[in-house]
Amino acid sequence: MPELPEVEVTRRSIAARLHGARVLSVRCGKPLRWPLGIAPQALVGSRLGETTRRGKYLWLPLQRDAAAAAGPAGVDGGLLLHLGMSGSLALQDAASEPGPHAHFDLGTTQGLLRLTDPRRFGAVLWCRALDADPAATLLARLGAEPFDAALTPRVLHAALRGRKVAIKSLLLGGQVVVGAGNIYACEALFRAGIDPRTRSDRISLPRAERLLAALRETLARALELGGSTLRDFSDAHGMAGAFQSEAQVYGREGQPCPRCGAPLRRIVQAQRSTYFCAVCQRR
DNA sequence: AGTTAAACCTGGTTGC
DNA sequence: TGCAACCAGGTTTAAC
């Protein structure tokens, strides 16, 4: 599910509601990728700040409520969230029953924030600060934000130098640019007319420029449409995304290329399916 | 150092 | 219908 557009759609659907809310309860279900890193009860009483995003991670800042008249004051720090492959967040009534895959609940004065994640590749990590571990280590390896103005074609081109890995795998890796998962990496390369098997260091400056533009257009369009809902992604209000029906190549093996009509192909790169048009996309 | 496989889990789909 | 095999939106970790 969650690539950058889905994570950003999720962020936008919870940020305003949760900002300033006070934590009333915390419930942990089955283990996620890593342990929370703090006693859940210690979070109770904290005030939530503004939810931000870095790559596919969400950051929910928590502030100790020193002015709390009664009850615990909470902690200073925050929660680093990752939705993994199957996670989604929902704002629900405090009384709603957790389903079998609801593995983290944050009860607040503004409603219940619930992480549901069947595959449990997701994570909720308590950190003292965004630049303290474990967040610092996890975020340190991330590449540029795709919409960062500092990421120019020249910067991207320079980052590809010396990288022999196929451009599709490089996009997926997130060490140069974050945000594209399997769907949007395939779609962006199709839009840019670049063969996904192309060695990264063979991408010329003009093609790096086209790739960056295509990546931004693809992600921006997905954001407009509320992301992609392949199986069960939805925003925190339960709204499904609509981008998947606009996918040009993803999941369309054997179907005609929307540009030239040739049958689309599927190959496997780094254990992941890649969909592309061998006619329109050149090395 | 850079690249590739294995690992974490569950659930849905496909094929015998 | 039952069951095994395979596939899936991500990222870390270990191994070549």
CSV table of C-alpha atoms (C1' of nucleotides) in Angstrom, one decimal:
chain,number,residue,atom,x,y,z
A,1,MET,CA,0.0,0.0,0.0
A,2,PRO,CA,1.7,3.0,1.3
A,3,GLU,CA,4.2,4.8,-0.9
A,4,LEU,CA,4.8,8.5,-0.4
A,5,PRO,CA,1.4,9.7,-1.7
A,6,GLU,CA,-0.5,7.3,0.6
A,7,VAL,CA,1.6,8.3,3.6
A,8,GLU,CA,1.1,12.0,2.8
A,9,VAL,CA,-2.7,11.6,2.2
A,10,THR,CA,-2.8,9.9,5.6
A,11,ARG,CA,-0.8,12.7,7.2
A,12,ARG,CA,-3.2,15.3,5.8
A,13,SER,CA,-6.2,13.4,7.1
A,14,ILE,CA,-5.0,13.2,10.7
A,15,ALA,CA,-2.8,16.3,11.2
A,16,ALA,CA,-5.4,19.0,11.9
A,17,ARG,CA,-7.5,16.7,14.0
A,18,LEU,CA,-4.7,15.5,16.3
A,19,HIS,CA,-2.8,18.8,16.7
A,20,GLY,CA,-3.1,19.8,20.3
A,21,ALA,CA,-4.9,16.7,21.4
A,22,ARG,CA,-4.0,15.1,24.7
A,23,VAL,CA,-3.1,11.4,25.0
A,24,LEU,CA,-5.7,9.6,27.1
A,25,SER,CA,-4.8,5.9,26.5
A,26,VAL,CA,-2.4,3.7,24.6
A,27,ARG,CA,-3.1,0.1,23.5
A,28,CYS,CA,-0.6,-2.2,21.8
A,29,GLY,CA,-1.8,-5.3,20.0
A,30,LYS,CA,0.5,-7.9,18.4
A,31,PRO,CA,4.2,-7.0,17.9
A,32,LEU,CA,5.0,-4.8,14.9
A,33,ARG,CA,8.5,-4.7,13.3
A,34,TRP,CA,10.1,-3.3,16.5
A,35,PRO,CA,9.0,-2.8,20.1
A,36,LEU,CA,7.6,0.6,21.0
A,37,GLY,CA,10.6,1.4,23.1
A,38,ILE,CA,8.8,2.8,26.1
A,39,ALA,CA,6.1,1.7,28.5
A,40,PRO,CA,2.8,2.6,26.7
A,41,GLN,CA,1.3,4.2,29.8
A,42,ALA,CA,4.2,6.7,30.0
A,43,LEU,CA,2.8,8.5,26.9
A,44,VAL,CA,-0.5,9.2,28.6
A,45,GLY,CA,-0.9,12.9,29.4
A,46,SER,CA,1.3,14.1,26.5
A,47,ARG,CA,0.1,16.7,24.0
A,48,LEU,CA,0.4,16.0,20.3
A,49,GLY,CA,2.1,18.5,18.1
A,50,GLU,CA,1.9,18.8,14.3
A,51,THR,CA,2.3,15.5,12.4
A,52,THR,CA,5.0,15.7,9.8
A,53,ARG,CA,6.4,13.3,7.2
A,54,ARG,CA,9.9,12.3,6.0
A,55,GLY,CA,9.9,9.8,3.2
A,56,LYS,CA,7.3,7.2,4.2
A,57,TYR,CA,7.7,7.8,7.9
A,58,LEU,CA,5.3,9.9,9.9
A,59,TRP,CA,6.4,11.8,13.0
A,60,LEU,CA,3.9,12.6,15.8
A,61,PRO,CA,5.6,14.9,18.2
A,62,LEU,CA,4.7,14.6,21.9
A,63,GLN,CA,5.1,17.2,24.5
A,64,ARG,CA,5.0,16.9,28.2
A,65,ASP,CA,2.0,18.8,29.5
A,66,ALA,CA,3.5,20.6,32.5
A,67,ALA,CA,0.2,22.5,33.1
A,68,ALA,CA,-1.8,19.3,33.5
A,69,ALA,CA,-4.1,19.9,36.4
A,70,ALA,CA,-4.5,16.2,37.2
A,71,GLY,CA,-3.2,12.9,36.0
A,72,PRO,CA,0.2,12.1,34.3
A,73,ALA,CA,2.0,14.8,32.4
A,74,GLY,CA,3.4,12.5,29.7
A,75,VAL,CA,6.7,12.7,28.0
A,76,ASP,CA,8.8,14.9,25.6
A,77,GLY,CA,9.6,13.1,22.4
A,78,GLY,CA,7.5,11.6,19.7
A,79,LEU,CA,6.3,8.6,17.8
A,80,LEU,CA,7.9,7.5,14.5
A,81,LEU,CA,5.3,5.6,12.4
A,82,HIS,CA,5.8,3.5,9.3
A,83,LEU,CA,2.9,1.8,7.6
A,84,GLY,CA,5.0,-1.0,6.1
A,85,MET,CA,3.3,-2.8,3.3
A,86,SER,CA,-0.2,-3.2,4.6
A,87,GLY,CA,-0.7,-0.6,7.3
A,88,SER,CA,-3.2,2.2,7.5
A,89,LEU,CA,-4.3,4.7,10.1
A,90,ALA,CA,-7.8,5.5,11.0
A,91,LEU,CA,-9.5,8.1,13.2
A,92,GLN,CA,-12.3,6.2,15.1
A,93,ASP,CA,-14.6,6.5,18.0
A,94,ALA,CA,-13.0,5.7,21.3
A,95,ALA,CA,-15.5,3.0,21.8
A,96,SER,CA,-14.9,1.1,18.5
A,97,GLU,CA,-13.7,-2.4,18.9
A,98,PRO,CA,-10.2,-3.2,17.6
A,99,GLY,CA,-10.2,-5.7,14.8
A,100,PRO,CA,-7.8,-8.6,14.7
A,101,HIS,CA,-5.2,-6.5,12.9
A,102,ALA,CA,-5.4,-3.3,15.0
A,103,HIS,CA,-2.0,-3.3,16.6
A,104,PHE,CA,-1.6,0.2,18.0
A,105,ASP,CA,-4.2,2.6,19.4
A,106,LEU,CA,-3.6,6.1,20.6
A,107,GLY,CA,-6.7,7.3,22.5
A,108,THR,CA,-6.8,11.1,22.5
A,109,THR,CA,-9.1,13.9,23.5
A,110,GLN,CA,-9.7,14.4,19.7
A,111,GLY,CA,-10.5,10.8,18.9
A,112,LEU,CA,-8.8,7.4,18.6
A,113,LEU,CA,-5.9,7.0,16.2
A,114,ARG,CA,-5.7,3.4,15.2
A,115,LEU,CA,-3.0,1.6,13.2
A,116,THR,CA,-4.3,-1.5,11.4
A,117,ASP,CA,-1.6,-3.6,9.7
A,118,PRO,CA,-2.3,-7.3,8.8
A,119,ARG,CA,1.3,-8.1,7.8
A,120,ARG,CA,2.8,-6.2,10.7
A,121,PHE,CA,5.8,-4.9,8.7
A,122,GLY,CA,4.8,-1.5,10.0
A,123,ALA,CA,6.4,0.2,13.1
A,124,VAL,CA,5.6,2.6,15.9
A,125,LEU,CA,8.7,3.8,17.7
A,126,TRP,CA,9.1,6.1,20.6
A,127,CYS,CA,12.0,8.5,20.3
A,128,ARG,CA,13.2,11.3,22.6
A,129,ALA,CA,13.5,13.5,19.5
A,130,LEU,CA,13.5,13.2,15.7
A,131,ASP,CA,17.3,13.5,15.7
A,132,ALA,CA,17.7,10.9,18.5
A,133,ASP,CA,17.8,7.2,17.9
A,134,PRO,CA,16.2,5.1,16.7
A,135,ALA,CA,14.6,7.7,14.4
A,136,ALA,CA,18.0,9.4,13.6
A,137,THR,CA,19.5,6.1,12.3
A,138,LEU,CA,16.4,5.2,10.3
A,139,LEU,CA,16.1,8.6,8.7
A,140,ALA,CA,19.8,9.1,8.1
A,141,ARG,CA,19.8,6.7,5.2
A,142,LEU,CA,17.0,8.5,3.3
A,143,GLY,CA,17.6,10.4,0.1
A,144,ALA,CA,16.1,13.7,-1.0
A,145,GLU,CA,12.4,14.5,-0.7
A,146,PRO,CA,11.1,14.4,-4.3
A,147,PHE,CA,9.5,17.9,-4.1
A,148,ASP,CA,12.5,19.5,-2.5
A,149,ALA,CA,13.6,22.4,-4.6
A,150,ALA,CA,17.2,21.6,-3.8
A,151,LEU,CA,16.8,18.4,-5.8
A,152,THR,CA,17.6,19.7,-9.3
A,153,PRO,CA,18.2,17.6,-12.3
A,154,ARG,CA,21.9,18.3,-11.9
A,155,VAL,CA,21.9,17.1,-8.3
A,156,LEU,CA,20.0,14.0,-9.3
A,157,HIS,CA,22.4,13.3,-12.2
A,158,ALA,CA,25.3,13.7,-9.9
A,159,ALA,CA,23.8,11.3,-7.4
A,160,LEU,CA,23.5,8.6,-10.1
A,161,ARG,CA,27.2,8.7,-10.9
A,162,GLY,CA,29.0,5.5,-10.0
A,163,ARG,CA,25.8,3.7,-9.3
A,164,LYS,CA,25.6,0.5,-11.4
A,165,VAL,CA,22.3,-0.7,-10.0
A,166,ALA,CA,19.2,-0.6,-12.4
A,167,ILE,CA,17.4,2.8,-12.2
A,168,LYS,CA,14.2,1.0,-11.1
A,169,SER,CA,15.9,-0.6,-8.2
A,170,LEU,CA,17.7,2.7,-7.3
A,171,LEU,CA,14.4,4.5,-7.1
A,172,LEU,CA,12.9,1.8,-5.0
A,173,GLY,CA,15.9,1.9,-2.6
A,174,GLY,CA,15.2,5.4,-1.5
A,175,GLN,CA,18.8,6.3,-0.8
A,176,VAL,CA,18.8,8.9,-3.6
A,177,VAL,CA,15.2,10.0,-3.7
A,178,VAL,CA,12.5,8.8,-1.3
A,179,GLY,CA,8.9,8.2,-1.9
A,180,ALA,CA,8.6,5.9,-4.9
A,181,GLY,CA,7.6,2.4,-4.2
A,182,ASN,CA,6.9,-0.3,-6.7
A,183,ILE,CA,3.9,1.3,-8.3
A,184,TYR,CA,5.2,4.8,-8.7
A,185,ALA,CA,8.7,3.8,-9.7
A,186,CYS,CA,7.2,1.8,-12.6
A,187,GLU,CA,4.8,4.6,-13.5
A,188,ALA,CA,7.4,7.4,-13.3
A,189,LEU,CA,9.8,5.4,-15.6
A,190,PHE,CA,7.1,4.8,-18.1
A,191,ARG,CA,6.2,8.5,-18.1
A,192,ALA,CA,9.9,9.4,-18.5
A,193,GLY,CA,10.4,6.8,-21.3
A,194,ILE,CA,13.3,5.2,-19.6
A,195,ASP,CA,13.8,1.4,-19.5
A,196,PRO,CA,13.8,0.3,-15.9
A,197,ARG,CA,16.8,-1.9,-16.5
A,198,THR,CA,19.0,1.0,-17.4
A,199,ARG,CA,22.1,1.3,-15.3
A,200,SER,CA,21.7,4.4,-13.1
A,201,ASP,CA,25.1,5.8,-14.2
A,202,ARG,CA,24.1,5.6,-17.8
A,203,ILE,CA,21.3,8.1,-17.3
A,204,SER,CA,22.3,11.4,-19.1
A,205,LEU,CA,21.5,14.8,-17.6
A,206,PRO,CA,18.6,15.4,-20.0
A,207,ARG,CA,17.1,12.1,-19.1
A,208,ALA,CA,17.6,12.7,-15.4
A,209,GLU,CA,15.7,15.9,-15.9
A,210,ARG,CA,12.9,14.0,-17.5
A,211,LEU,CA,12.9,11.4,-14.8
A,212,LEU,CA,12.7,13.9,-12.1
A,213,ALA,CA,9.8,15.7,-13.8
A,214,ALA,CA,8.0,12.4,-14.4
A,215,LEU,CA,8.5,11.3,-10.8
A,216,ARG,CA,7.1,14.6,-9.5
A,217,GLU,CA,4.1,14.5,-11.9
A,218,THR,CA,3.3,10.9,-11.0
A,219,LEU,CA,3.4,11.5,-7.3
A,220,ALA,CA,1.5,14.8,-7.6
A,221,ARG,CA,-1.2,13.2,-9.6
A,222,ALA,CA,-1.5,10.3,-7.0
A,223,LEU,CA,-1.7,12.9,-4.2
A,224,GLU,CA,-4.6,14.6,-6.0
A,225,LEU,CA,-6.4,11.3,-6.3
A,226,GLY,CA,-5.9,10.3,-2.7
A,227,GLY,CA,-3.3,7.7,-3.5
A,228,SER,CA,-3.7,4.2,-4.8
A,229,THR,CA,-6.0,1.6,-3.3
A,230,LEU,CA,-4.8,-1.8,-4.5
A,231,ARG,CA,-6.2,-3.9,-1.8
A,232,ASP,CA,-7.5,-1.9,1.2
A,233,PHE,CA,-5.6,1.4,1.6
A,234,SER,CA,-7.7,4.3,2.8
A,235,ASP,CA,-7.0,7.6,4.5
A,236,ALA,CA,-7.9,8.1,8.2
A,237,HIS,CA,-11.5,8.8,7.3
A,238,GLY,CA,-11.8,5.6,5.3
A,239,MET,CA,-11.6,7.2,1.9
A,240,ALA,CA,-10.1,5.0,-0.8
A,241,GLY,CA,-7.6,6.4,-3.3
A,242,ALA,CA,-8.3,6.4,-7.1
A,243,PHE,CA,-4.8,6.5,-8.7
A,244,GLN,CA,-4.7,2.8,-9.4
A,245,SER,CA,-7.3,3.1,-12.2
A,246,GLU,CA,-4.9,5.6,-13.8
A,247,ALA,CA,-1.9,3.4,-13.7
A,248,GLN,CA,-0.4,3.1,-17.2
A,249,VAL,CA,1.7,0.0,-16.7
A,250,TYR,CA,1.6,-1.3,-13.1
A,251,GLY,CA,-0.2,-4.6,-12.9
A,252,ARG,CA,-0.9,-4.6,-16.6
A,253,GLU,CA,1.3,-7.3,-18.0
A,254,GLY,CA,0.1,-8.4,-21.5
A,255,GLN,CA,-2.2,-5.5,-21.9
A,256,PRO,CA,-1.5,-3.0,-24.7
A,257,CYS,CA,0.8,0.0,-24.0
A,258,PRO,CA,-1.4,3.1,-23.7
A,259,ARG,CA,1.1,4.9,-25.9
A,260,CYS,CA,2.1,2.5,-28.6
A,261,GLY,CA,-0.1,-0.6,-28.2
A,262,ALA,CA,2.7,-3.1,-27.8
A,263,PRO,CA,2.0,-5.7,-25.0
A,264,LEU,CA,3.3,-4.5,-21.7
A,265,ARG,CA,5.9,-6.7,-20.1
A,266,ARG,CA,6.6,-7.9,-16.5
A,267,ILE,CA,10.1,-8.7,-15.3
A,268,VAL,CA,11.6,-9.2,-11.9
A,269,GLN,CA,14.2,-6.9,-10.5
A,270,ALA,CA,15.6,-7.3,-7.0
A,271,GLN,CA,12.7,-9.7,-6.2
A,272,ARG,CA,10.1,-7.1,-7.2
A,273,SER,CA,7.9,-7.1,-10.3
A,274,THR,CA,8.6,-4.4,-12.8
A,275,TYR,CA,6.0,-3.5,-15.4
A,276,PHE,CA,7.1,-1.5,-18.5
A,277,CYS,CA,6.8,-1.1,-22.3
A,278,ALA,CA,9.9,-2.4,-24.0
A,279,VAL,CA,9.1,-0.2,-27.1
A,280,CYS,CA,8.5,3.2,-25.4
A,281,GLN,CA,11.0,2.9,-22.7
A,282,ARG,CA,14.6,3.0,-23.9
A,283,ARG,CA,17.9,2.3,-22.3
B,1,DA,C1',31.9,-0.4,-0.7
B,2,DG,C1',28.2,-1.7,-3.4
B,3,DT,C1',24.9,-5.0,-4.7
B,4,DT,C1',22.0,-8.8,-3.8
B,5,DA,C1',19.4,-12.3,-1.0
B,6,DA,C1',16.9,-13.3,3.3
B,7,DA,C1',14.0,-11.9,6.8
B,8,DC,C1',10.0,-10.0,9.1
B,9,DC,C1',4.3,-11.6,8.7
B,10,DT,C1',-0.6,-12.4,7.0
B,11,DG,C1',-4.0,-12.9,3.5
B,12,DG,C1',-5.7,-13.2,-1.0
B,13,DT,C1',-5.4,-15.6,-5.4
B,14,DT,C1',-4.2,-19.4,-8.4
B,15,DG,C1',-3.6,-24.0,-9.7
B,16,DC,C1',-3.6,-28.9,-8.9
C,1,DT,C1',-13.8,-28.3,-1.6
C,2,DG,C1',-9.0,-28.6,0.1
C,3,DC,C1',-4.6,-27.6,0.2
C,4,DA,C1',-0.1,-26.2,-1.4
C,5,DA,C1',2.3,-22.7,-3.8
C,6,DC,C1',2.9,-18.2,-4.9
C,7,DC,C1',2.2,-13.3,-4.8
C,8,DA,C1',1.7,-8.7,-2.6
C,9,DG,C1',2.2,-1.6,-1.8
C,10,DG,C1',8.5,-1.8,2.3
C,11,DT,C1',12.8,-1.7,4.6
C,12,DT,C1',16.4,-3.6,7.5
C,13,DT,C1',19.9,-7.0,8.1
C,14,DA,C1',23.0,-10.4,6.8
C,15,DA,C1',25.7,-12.3,3.3
C,16,DC,C1',28.2,-12.4,-1.2
